[in-house]
Amino acid sequence: QVHLQESGPGLVKPSETLSLICAVSGVSVSDYYWNWIRQSAGKGPEWVGYMHSSGSASYNPSLKSRVTISIDTSKNEVSLTLTSVTAADTGVYFCARPRRSYGFDAFDIWGQGTVVTVSS
Amino acid sequence: EIVMTQSPATLSVSPGETATLSCRASQTVSVNLAWYQQKPGQAPRLLIYGISHRPTGIPARFSGWGSGTEFTLTISSVQPEDFAVYYCHQYTGWPPETFGQGTKLEIK
Protein backbone atom coordinates (compact mmCIF):
# COMPACT_ATOMS: atom_id res chain seq x y z
CA GLN A 1 0.00 0.00 0.00
CA VAL A 2 1.37 3.37 -1.03
CA HIS A 3 1.65 5.99 1.71
CA LEU A 4 2.85 9.59 1.58
CA GLN A 5 3.78 11.55 4.71
CA GLU A 6 4.62 15.25 4.57
CA SER A 7 6.61 16.97 7.27
CA GLY A 8 7.99 20.42 7.83
CA PRO A 9 8.53 23.31 10.27
CA GLY A 10 4.95 24.56 10.48
CA LEU A 11 5.96 28.19 11.01
CA VAL A 12 8.29 30.14 8.72
CA LYS A 13 9.26 33.82 8.93
CA PRO A 14 8.68 36.13 5.96
CA SER A 15 11.58 36.26 3.47
CA GLU A 16 12.96 32.94 4.76
CA THR A 17 13.08 29.57 2.99
CA LEU A 18 10.45 26.87 3.42
CA SER A 19 11.62 23.26 3.27
CA LEU A 20 9.26 20.29 3.29
CA ILE A 21 9.78 16.55 3.03
CA CYS A 22 7.44 13.90 1.63
CA ALA A 23 8.36 10.41 2.85
CA VAL A 24 7.18 7.77 0.39
CA SER A 25 6.47 4.15 1.31
CA GLY A 26 5.07 1.24 -0.67
CA VAL A 27 6.54 2.37 -4.00
CA SER A 28 9.92 3.55 -5.27
CA VAL A 29 10.25 7.29 -5.86
CA SER A 30 12.09 6.34 -9.07
CA ASP A 31 8.90 5.05 -10.65
CA TYR A 32 6.66 8.14 -10.80
CA TYR A 33 6.46 11.88 -11.29
CA TRP A 34 6.07 13.39 -7.80
CA ASN A 35 3.98 16.48 -7.34
CA TRP A 36 3.53 19.16 -4.70
CA ILE A 37 0.17 20.89 -4.43
CA ARG A 38 -0.81 23.58 -1.95
CA GLN A 39 -4.09 24.97 -0.76
CA SER A 40 -4.89 28.22 1.01
CA ALA A 41 -7.82 28.37 3.40
CA GLY A 42 -11.12 28.30 1.53
CA LYS A 43 -9.48 28.12 -1.90
CA GLY A 44 -9.04 25.47 -4.55
CA PRO A 45 -5.78 23.50 -4.75
CA GLU A 46 -2.82 25.10 -6.54
CA TRP A 47 -0.32 22.91 -8.39
CA VAL A 48 3.24 23.78 -7.36
CA GLY A 49 5.24 21.44 -9.60
CA TYR A 50 6.63 17.96 -10.22
CA MET A 51 9.93 16.16 -10.37
CA HIS A 52 10.95 12.80 -11.79
CA SER A 53 14.08 10.92 -10.77
CA SER A 54 15.29 11.24 -14.38
CA GLY A 55 15.65 14.96 -13.74
CA SER A 56 12.54 15.99 -15.62
CA ALA A 57 10.82 18.80 -13.73
CA SER A 58 8.08 21.36 -14.23
CA TYR A 59 6.99 24.19 -12.00
CA ASN A 60 4.07 26.57 -11.80
CA PRO A 61 5.20 29.70 -13.65
CA SER A 62 3.84 31.82 -10.80
CA LEU A 63 6.39 30.21 -8.45
CA LYS A 64 9.12 29.12 -10.86
CA SER A 65 11.82 31.49 -9.67
CA ARG A 66 11.37 30.45 -6.02
CA VAL A 67 10.62 26.73 -6.05
CA THR A 68 12.74 23.61 -6.30
CA ILE A 69 11.57 20.00 -6.02
CA SER A 70 14.13 17.27 -5.55
CA ILE A 71 14.17 13.50 -5.08
CA ASP A 72 16.38 11.46 -2.77
CA THR A 73 16.23 7.88 -4.03
CA SER A 74 18.37 6.60 -1.15
CA LYS A 75 15.78 7.81 1.38
CA ASN A 76 12.76 7.37 -0.90
CA GLU A 77 11.80 10.99 -0.23
CA VAL A 78 10.65 14.00 -2.21
CA SER A 79 11.45 17.49 -1.01
CA LEU A 80 10.13 20.97 -1.69
CA THR A 81 12.07 24.19 -1.21
CA LEU A 82 10.39 27.58 -1.54
CA THR A 83 12.49 30.70 -1.08
CA SER A 84 11.57 34.26 -0.05
CA VAL A 85 8.22 33.26 1.43
CA THR A 86 5.45 35.72 2.16
CA ALA A 87 2.08 35.44 3.87
CA ALA A 88 0.64 34.42 0.50
CA ASP A 89 2.55 31.13 0.83
CA THR A 90 0.57 30.17 3.95
CA GLY A 91 -1.54 27.05 3.50
CA VAL A 92 -1.59 23.27 3.49
CA TYR A 93 1.04 21.59 1.35
CA PHE A 94 0.35 18.15 -0.10
CA CYS A 95 2.54 15.73 -1.98
CA ALA A 96 0.67 13.64 -4.53
CA ARG A 97 1.25 10.84 -7.01
CA PRO A 98 -0.48 10.49 -10.36
CA ARG A 99 -2.31 7.32 -11.34
CA ARG A 100 0.20 6.28 -13.98
CA SER A 101 3.97 6.23 -13.86
CA TYR A 102 4.23 7.96 -17.23
CA GLY A 103 2.65 11.01 -18.78
CA PHE A 104 0.19 13.28 -17.06
CA ASP A 105 -2.68 11.96 -15.01
CA ALA A 106 -5.06 12.59 -12.15
CA PHE A 107 -3.70 12.29 -8.61
CA ASP A 108 -4.90 9.14 -6.92
CA ILE A 109 -2.53 9.10 -3.95
CA TRP A 110 -2.19 12.10 -1.62
CA GLY A 111 -0.43 12.69 1.65
CA GLN A 112 -2.45 14.05 4.56
CA GLY A 113 -0.85 17.46 4.09
CA THR A 114 1.26 19.67 6.30
CA VAL A 115 0.23 23.12 7.49
CA VAL A 116 2.60 25.99 6.81
CA THR A 117 2.14 29.44 8.31
CA VAL A 118 4.28 32.37 7.23
CA SER A 119 4.43 34.88 10.03
CA SER A 120 6.96 36.83 12.04
CA GLU B 1 -2.86 29.11 -18.13
CA ILE B 2 -6.08 27.11 -18.46
CA VAL B 3 -8.66 28.58 -16.07
CA MET B 4 -11.19 26.14 -14.60
CA THR B 5 -14.49 27.71 -13.56
CA GLN B 6 -16.93 25.74 -11.42
CA SER B 7 -20.60 26.42 -10.85
CA PRO B 8 -22.47 26.85 -8.71
CA ALA B 9 -20.26 27.88 -5.79
CA THR B 10 -22.72 26.24 -3.40
CA LEU B 11 -25.34 23.62 -4.18
CA SER B 12 -28.04 22.72 -1.68
CA VAL B 13 -29.74 19.33 -2.05
CA SER B 14 -31.63 16.93 0.14
CA PRO B 15 -30.36 13.38 0.72
CA GLY B 16 -31.66 11.10 -2.02
CA GLU B 17 -31.77 13.85 -4.63
CA THR B 18 -29.45 14.19 -7.62
CA ALA B 19 -26.69 16.81 -7.60
CA THR B 20 -25.26 18.24 -10.82
CA LEU B 21 -21.97 20.14 -10.66
CA SER B 22 -20.40 21.96 -13.61
CA CYS B 23 -16.85 22.79 -14.65
CA ARG B 24 -15.81 24.90 -17.61
CA ALA B 25 -12.27 25.15 -19.00
CA SER B 26 -11.00 28.30 -20.71
CA GLN B 27 -9.63 26.11 -23.53
CA THR B 28 -9.94 22.49 -24.49
CA VAL B 29 -8.45 19.94 -22.10
CA SER B 30 -9.20 16.89 -24.27
CA VAL B 31 -9.87 13.94 -21.92
CA ASN B 32 -7.53 15.20 -19.20
CA LEU B 33 -10.20 16.12 -16.65
CA ALA B 34 -10.61 14.80 -13.12
CA TRP B 35 -12.97 15.39 -10.19
CA TYR B 36 -12.09 15.23 -6.49
CA GLN B 37 -14.06 15.27 -3.25
CA GLN B 38 -12.60 17.03 -0.22
CA LYS B 39 -13.86 16.96 3.36
CA PRO B 40 -12.62 19.33 6.09
CA GLY B 41 -9.11 18.55 7.26
CA GLN B 42 -8.59 15.89 4.60
CA ALA B 43 -6.72 15.62 1.33
CA PRO B 44 -8.73 15.59 -1.89
CA ARG B 45 -10.00 12.14 -2.93
CA LEU B 46 -10.03 11.19 -6.60
CA LEU B 47 -13.57 10.42 -7.83
CA ILE B 48 -13.32 10.60 -11.63
CA TYR B 49 -10.44 10.67 -14.13
CA GLY B 50 -10.41 10.89 -17.90
CA ILE B 51 -13.77 12.74 -17.80
CA SER B 52 -15.84 9.66 -16.92
CA HIS B 53 -13.75 6.86 -15.38
CA ARG B 54 -14.15 5.87 -11.74
CA PRO B 55 -11.19 4.48 -9.77
CA THR B 56 -11.72 1.21 -7.95
CA GLY B 57 -13.84 1.74 -4.85
CA ILE B 58 -15.70 4.85 -5.98
CA PRO B 59 -19.47 4.27 -5.86
CA ALA B 60 -21.40 4.15 -9.12
CA ARG B 61 -23.61 7.06 -8.03
CA PHE B 62 -20.71 9.32 -9.04
CA SER B 63 -20.58 9.86 -12.80
CA GLY B 64 -18.76 12.29 -15.03
CA TRP B 65 -19.33 13.39 -18.57
CA GLY B 66 -18.59 16.17 -21.02
CA SER B 67 -16.06 17.06 -23.68
CA GLY B 68 -13.72 19.81 -24.80
CA THR B 69 -14.37 22.61 -22.34
CA GLU B 70 -17.65 21.69 -20.61
CA PHE B 71 -17.82 18.98 -17.96
CA THR B 72 -20.32 17.72 -15.42
CA LEU B 73 -20.17 15.62 -12.27
CA THR B 74 -23.46 14.00 -11.32
CA ILE B 75 -24.12 12.45 -7.93
CA SER B 76 -27.26 10.31 -8.02
CA SER B 77 -29.21 9.76 -4.83
CA VAL B 78 -26.90 11.89 -2.68
CA GLN B 79 -25.86 10.17 0.54
CA PRO B 80 -25.10 11.93 3.86
CA GLU B 81 -21.39 11.23 3.41
CA ASP B 82 -21.37 13.04 0.03
CA PHE B 83 -21.71 16.52 1.52
CA ALA B 84 -18.30 18.03 0.87
CA VAL B 85 -16.44 20.32 -1.54
CA TYR B 86 -15.82 19.12 -5.09
CA TYR B 87 -13.02 20.26 -7.40
CA CYS B 88 -12.33 19.73 -11.07
CA HIS B 89 -8.72 19.48 -12.30
CA GLN B 90 -7.15 19.62 -15.75
CA TYR B 91 -3.91 17.76 -16.38
CA THR B 92 -3.10 18.42 -19.98
CA GLY B 93 0.58 18.67 -19.16
CA TRP B 94 0.85 22.27 -20.34
CA PRO B 95 1.96 23.96 -17.11
CA PRO B 96 0.47 24.81 -14.86
CA GLU B 97 -2.03 22.10 -14.08
CA THR B 98 -5.03 23.89 -12.65
CA PHE B 99 -7.99 23.25 -10.38
CA GLY B 100 -11.36 24.90 -10.14
CA GLN B 101 -12.33 26.99 -7.13
CA GLY B 102 -14.73 24.33 -5.91
CA THR B 103 -18.43 23.64 -5.43
CA LYS B 104 -19.66 23.10 -1.89
CA LEU B 105 -22.41 20.50 -1.71
CA GLU B 106 -24.51 21.22 1.35
CA ILE B 107 -27.58 19.71 2.96
CA LYS B 108 -30.84 21.44 2.08
GROMACS .gro file of C-alpha atoms in nm:
model
  228
    1GLN     CA    1   0.000   0.000   0.000
    2VAL     CA    2   0.137   0.337  -0.103
    3HIS     CA    3   0.165   0.599   0.171
    4LEU     CA    4   0.285   0.959   0.158
    5GLN     CA    5   0.378   1.155   0.471
    6GLU     CA    6   0.462   1.525   0.457
    7SER     CA    7   0.661   1.697   0.727
    8GLY     CA    8   0.799   2.042   0.783
    9PRO     CA    9   0.853   2.331   1.027
   10GLY     CA   10   0.495   2.456   1.048
   11LEU     CA   11   0.596   2.819   1.101
   12VAL     CA   12   0.829   3.014   0.872
   13LYS     CA   13   0.926   3.382   0.893
   14PRO     CA   14   0.868   3.613   0.596
   15SER     CA   15   1.158   3.626   0.347
   16GLU     CA   16   1.296   3.294   0.476
   17THR     CA   17   1.308   2.957   0.299
   18LEU     CA   18   1.045   2.687   0.342
   19SER     CA   19   1.162   2.326   0.327
   20LEU     CA   20   0.926   2.029   0.329
   21ILE     CA   21   0.978   1.655   0.303
   22CYS     CA   22   0.744   1.390   0.163
   23ALA     CA   23   0.836   1.041   0.285
   24VAL     CA   24   0.718   0.777   0.039
   25SER     CA   25   0.647   0.415   0.131
   26GLY     CA   26   0.507   0.124  -0.067
   27VAL     CA   27   0.654   0.237  -0.400
   28SER     CA   28   0.992   0.355  -0.527
   29VAL     CA   29   1.025   0.729  -0.586
   30SER     CA   30   1.209   0.634  -0.907
   31ASP     CA   31   0.890   0.505  -1.065
   32TYR     CA   32   0.666   0.814  -1.080
   33TYR     CA   33   0.646   1.188  -1.129
   34TRP     CA   34   0.607   1.339  -0.780
   35ASN     CA   35   0.398   1.648  -0.734
   36TRP     CA   36   0.353   1.916  -0.470
   37ILE     CA   37   0.017   2.089  -0.443
   38ARG     CA   38  -0.081   2.358  -0.195
   39GLN     CA   39  -0.409   2.497  -0.076
   40SER     CA   40  -0.489   2.822   0.101
   41ALA     CA   41  -0.782   2.837   0.340
   42GLY     CA   42  -1.112   2.830   0.153
   43LYS     CA   43  -0.948   2.812  -0.190
   44GLY     CA   44  -0.904   2.547  -0.455
   45PRO     CA   45  -0.578   2.350  -0.475
   46GLU     CA   46  -0.282   2.510  -0.654
   47TRP     CA   47  -0.032   2.291  -0.839
   48VAL     CA   48   0.324   2.378  -0.736
   49GLY     CA   49   0.524   2.144  -0.960
   50TYR     CA   50   0.663   1.796  -1.022
   51MET     CA   51   0.993   1.616  -1.037
   52HIS     CA   52   1.095   1.280  -1.179
   53SER     CA   53   1.408   1.092  -1.077
   54SER     CA   54   1.529   1.124  -1.438
   55GLY     CA   55   1.565   1.496  -1.374
   56SER     CA   56   1.254   1.599  -1.562
   57ALA     CA   57   1.082   1.880  -1.373
   58SER     CA   58   0.808   2.136  -1.423
   59TYR     CA   59   0.699   2.419  -1.200
   60ASN     CA   60   0.407   2.657  -1.180
   61PRO     CA   61   0.520   2.970  -1.365
   62SER     CA   62   0.384   3.182  -1.080
   63LEU     CA   63   0.639   3.021  -0.845
   64LYS     CA   64   0.912   2.912  -1.086
   65SER     CA   65   1.182   3.149  -0.967
   66ARG     CA   66   1.137   3.045  -0.602
   67VAL     CA   67   1.062   2.673  -0.605
   68THR     CA   68   1.274   2.361  -0.630
   69ILE     CA   69   1.157   2.000  -0.602
   70SER     CA   70   1.413   1.727  -0.555
   71ILE     CA   71   1.417   1.350  -0.508
   72ASP     CA   72   1.638   1.146  -0.277
   73THR     CA   73   1.623   0.788  -0.403
   74SER     CA   74   1.837   0.660  -0.115
   75LYS     CA   75   1.578   0.781   0.138
   76ASN     CA   76   1.276   0.737  -0.090
   77GLU     CA   77   1.180   1.099  -0.023
   78VAL     CA   78   1.065   1.400  -0.221
   79SER     CA   79   1.145   1.749  -0.101
   80LEU     CA   80   1.013   2.097  -0.169
   81THR     CA   81   1.207   2.419  -0.121
   82LEU     CA   82   1.039   2.758  -0.154
   83THR     CA   83   1.249   3.070  -0.108
   84SER     CA   84   1.157   3.426  -0.005
   85VAL     CA   85   0.822   3.326   0.143
   86THR     CA   86   0.545   3.572   0.216
   87ALA     CA   87   0.208   3.544   0.387
   88ALA     CA   88   0.064   3.442   0.050
   89ASP     CA   89   0.255   3.113   0.083
   90THR     CA   90   0.057   3.017   0.395
   91GLY     CA   91  -0.154   2.705   0.350
   92VAL     CA   92  -0.159   2.327   0.349
   93TYR     CA   93   0.104   2.159   0.135
   94PHE     CA   94   0.035   1.815  -0.010
   95CYS     CA   95   0.254   1.573  -0.198
   96ALA     CA   96   0.067   1.364  -0.453
   97ARG     CA   97   0.125   1.084  -0.701
   98PRO     CA   98  -0.048   1.049  -1.036
   99ARG     CA   99  -0.231   0.732  -1.134
  100ARG     CA  100   0.020   0.628  -1.398
  101SER     CA  101   0.397   0.623  -1.386
  102TYR     CA  102   0.423   0.796  -1.723
  103GLY     CA  103   0.265   1.101  -1.878
  104PHE     CA  104   0.019   1.328  -1.706
  105ASP     CA  105  -0.268   1.196  -1.501
  106ALA     CA  106  -0.506   1.259  -1.215
  107PHE     CA  107  -0.370   1.229  -0.861
  108ASP     CA  108  -0.490   0.914  -0.692
  109ILE     CA  109  -0.253   0.910  -0.395
  110TRP     CA  110  -0.219   1.210  -0.162
  111GLY     CA  111  -0.043   1.269   0.165
  112GLN     CA  112  -0.245   1.405   0.456
  113GLY     CA  113  -0.085   1.746   0.409
  114THR     CA  114   0.126   1.967   0.630
  115VAL     CA  115   0.023   2.312   0.749
  116VAL     CA  116   0.260   2.599   0.681
  117THR     CA  117   0.214   2.944   0.831
  118VAL     CA  118   0.428   3.237   0.723
  119SER     CA  119   0.443   3.488   1.003
  120SER     CA  120   0.696   3.683   1.204
  121GLU     CA  121  -0.286   2.911  -1.813
  122ILE     CA  122  -0.608   2.711  -1.846
  123VAL     CA  123  -0.866   2.858  -1.607
  124MET     CA  124  -1.119   2.614  -1.460
  125THR     CA  125  -1.449   2.771  -1.356
  126GLN     CA  126  -1.693   2.574  -1.142
  127SER     CA  127  -2.060   2.642  -1.085
  128PRO     CA  128  -2.247   2.685  -0.871
  129ALA     CA  129  -2.026   2.788  -0.579
  130THR     CA  130  -2.272   2.624  -0.340
  131LEU     CA  131  -2.534   2.362  -0.418
  132SER     CA  132  -2.804   2.272  -0.168
  133VAL     CA  133  -2.974   1.933  -0.205
  134SER     CA  134  -3.163   1.693   0.014
  135PRO     CA  135  -3.036   1.338   0.072
  136GLY     CA  136  -3.166   1.110  -0.202
  137GLU     CA  137  -3.177   1.385  -0.463
  138THR     CA  138  -2.945   1.419  -0.762
  139ALA     CA  139  -2.669   1.681  -0.760
  140THR     CA  140  -2.526   1.824  -1.082
  141LEU     CA  141  -2.197   2.014  -1.066
  142SER     CA  142  -2.040   2.196  -1.361
  143CYS     CA  143  -1.685   2.279  -1.465
  144ARG     CA  144  -1.581   2.490  -1.761
  145ALA     CA  145  -1.227   2.515  -1.900
  146SER     CA  146  -1.100   2.830  -2.071
  147GLN     CA  147  -0.963   2.611  -2.353
  148THR     CA  148  -0.994   2.249  -2.449
  149VAL     CA  149  -0.845   1.994  -2.210
  150SER     CA  150  -0.920   1.689  -2.427
  151VAL     CA  151  -0.987   1.394  -2.192
  152ASN     CA  152  -0.753   1.520  -1.920
  153LEU     CA  153  -1.020   1.612  -1.665
  154ALA     CA  154  -1.061   1.480  -1.312
  155TRP     CA  155  -1.297   1.539  -1.019
  156TYR     CA  156  -1.209   1.523  -0.649
  157GLN     CA  157  -1.406   1.527  -0.325
  158GLN     CA  158  -1.260   1.703  -0.022
  159LYS     CA  159  -1.386   1.696   0.336
  160PRO     CA  160  -1.262   1.933   0.609
  161GLY     CA  161  -0.911   1.855   0.726
  162GLN     CA  162  -0.859   1.589   0.460
  163ALA     CA  163  -0.672   1.562   0.133
  164PRO     CA  164  -0.873   1.559  -0.189
  165ARG     CA  165  -1.000   1.214  -0.293
  166LEU     CA  166  -1.003   1.119  -0.660
  167LEU     CA  167  -1.357   1.042  -0.783
  168ILE     CA  168  -1.332   1.060  -1.163
  169TYR     CA  169  -1.044   1.067  -1.413
  170GLY     CA  170  -1.041   1.089  -1.790
  171ILE     CA  171  -1.377   1.274  -1.780
  172SER     CA  172  -1.584   0.966  -1.692
  173HIS     CA  173  -1.375   0.686  -1.538
  174ARG     CA  174  -1.415   0.587  -1.174
  175PRO     CA  175  -1.119   0.448  -0.977
  176THR     CA  176  -1.172   0.121  -0.795
  177GLY     CA  177  -1.384   0.174  -0.485
  178ILE     CA  178  -1.570   0.485  -0.598
  179PRO     CA  179  -1.947   0.427  -0.586
  180ALA     CA  180  -2.140   0.415  -0.912
  181ARG     CA  181  -2.361   0.706  -0.803
  182PHE     CA  182  -2.071   0.932  -0.904
  183SER     CA  183  -2.058   0.986  -1.280
  184GLY     CA  184  -1.876   1.229  -1.503
  185TRP     CA  185  -1.933   1.339  -1.857
  186GLY     CA  186  -1.859   1.617  -2.102
  187SER     CA  187  -1.606   1.706  -2.368
  188GLY     CA  188  -1.372   1.981  -2.480
  189THR     CA  189  -1.437   2.261  -2.234
  190GLU     CA  190  -1.765   2.169  -2.061
  191PHE     CA  191  -1.782   1.898  -1.796
  192THR     CA  192  -2.032   1.772  -1.542
  193LEU     CA  193  -2.017   1.562  -1.227
  194THR     CA  194  -2.346   1.400  -1.132
  195ILE     CA  195  -2.412   1.245  -0.793
  196SER     CA  196  -2.726   1.031  -0.802
  197SER     CA  197  -2.921   0.976  -0.483
  198VAL     CA  198  -2.690   1.189  -0.268
  199GLN     CA  199  -2.586   1.017   0.054
  200PRO     CA  200  -2.510   1.193   0.386
  201GLU     CA  201  -2.139   1.123   0.341
  202ASP     CA  202  -2.137   1.304   0.003
  203PHE     CA  203  -2.171   1.652   0.152
  204ALA     CA  204  -1.830   1.803   0.087
  205VAL     CA  205  -1.644   2.032  -0.154
  206TYR     CA  206  -1.582   1.912  -0.509
  207TYR     CA  207  -1.302   2.026  -0.740
  208CYS     CA  208  -1.233   1.973  -1.107
  209HIS     CA  209  -0.872   1.948  -1.230
  210GLN     CA  210  -0.715   1.962  -1.575
  211TYR     CA  211  -0.391   1.776  -1.638
  212THR     CA  212  -0.310   1.842  -1.998
  213GLY     CA  213   0.058   1.867  -1.916
  214TRP     CA  214   0.085   2.227  -2.034
  215PRO     CA  215   0.196   2.396  -1.711
  216PRO     CA  216   0.047   2.481  -1.486
  217GLU     CA  217  -0.203   2.210  -1.408
  218THR     CA  218  -0.503   2.389  -1.265
  219PHE     CA  219  -0.799   2.325  -1.038
  220GLY     CA  220  -1.136   2.490  -1.014
  221GLN     CA  221  -1.233   2.699  -0.713
  222GLY     CA  222  -1.473   2.433  -0.591
  223THR     CA  223  -1.843   2.364  -0.543
  224LYS     CA  224  -1.966   2.310  -0.189
  225LEU     CA  225  -2.241   2.050  -0.171
  226GLU     CA  226  -2.451   2.122   0.135
  227ILE     CA  227  -2.758   1.971   0.296
  228LYS     CA  228  -3.084   2.144   0.208
   0.00000   0.00000   0.00000
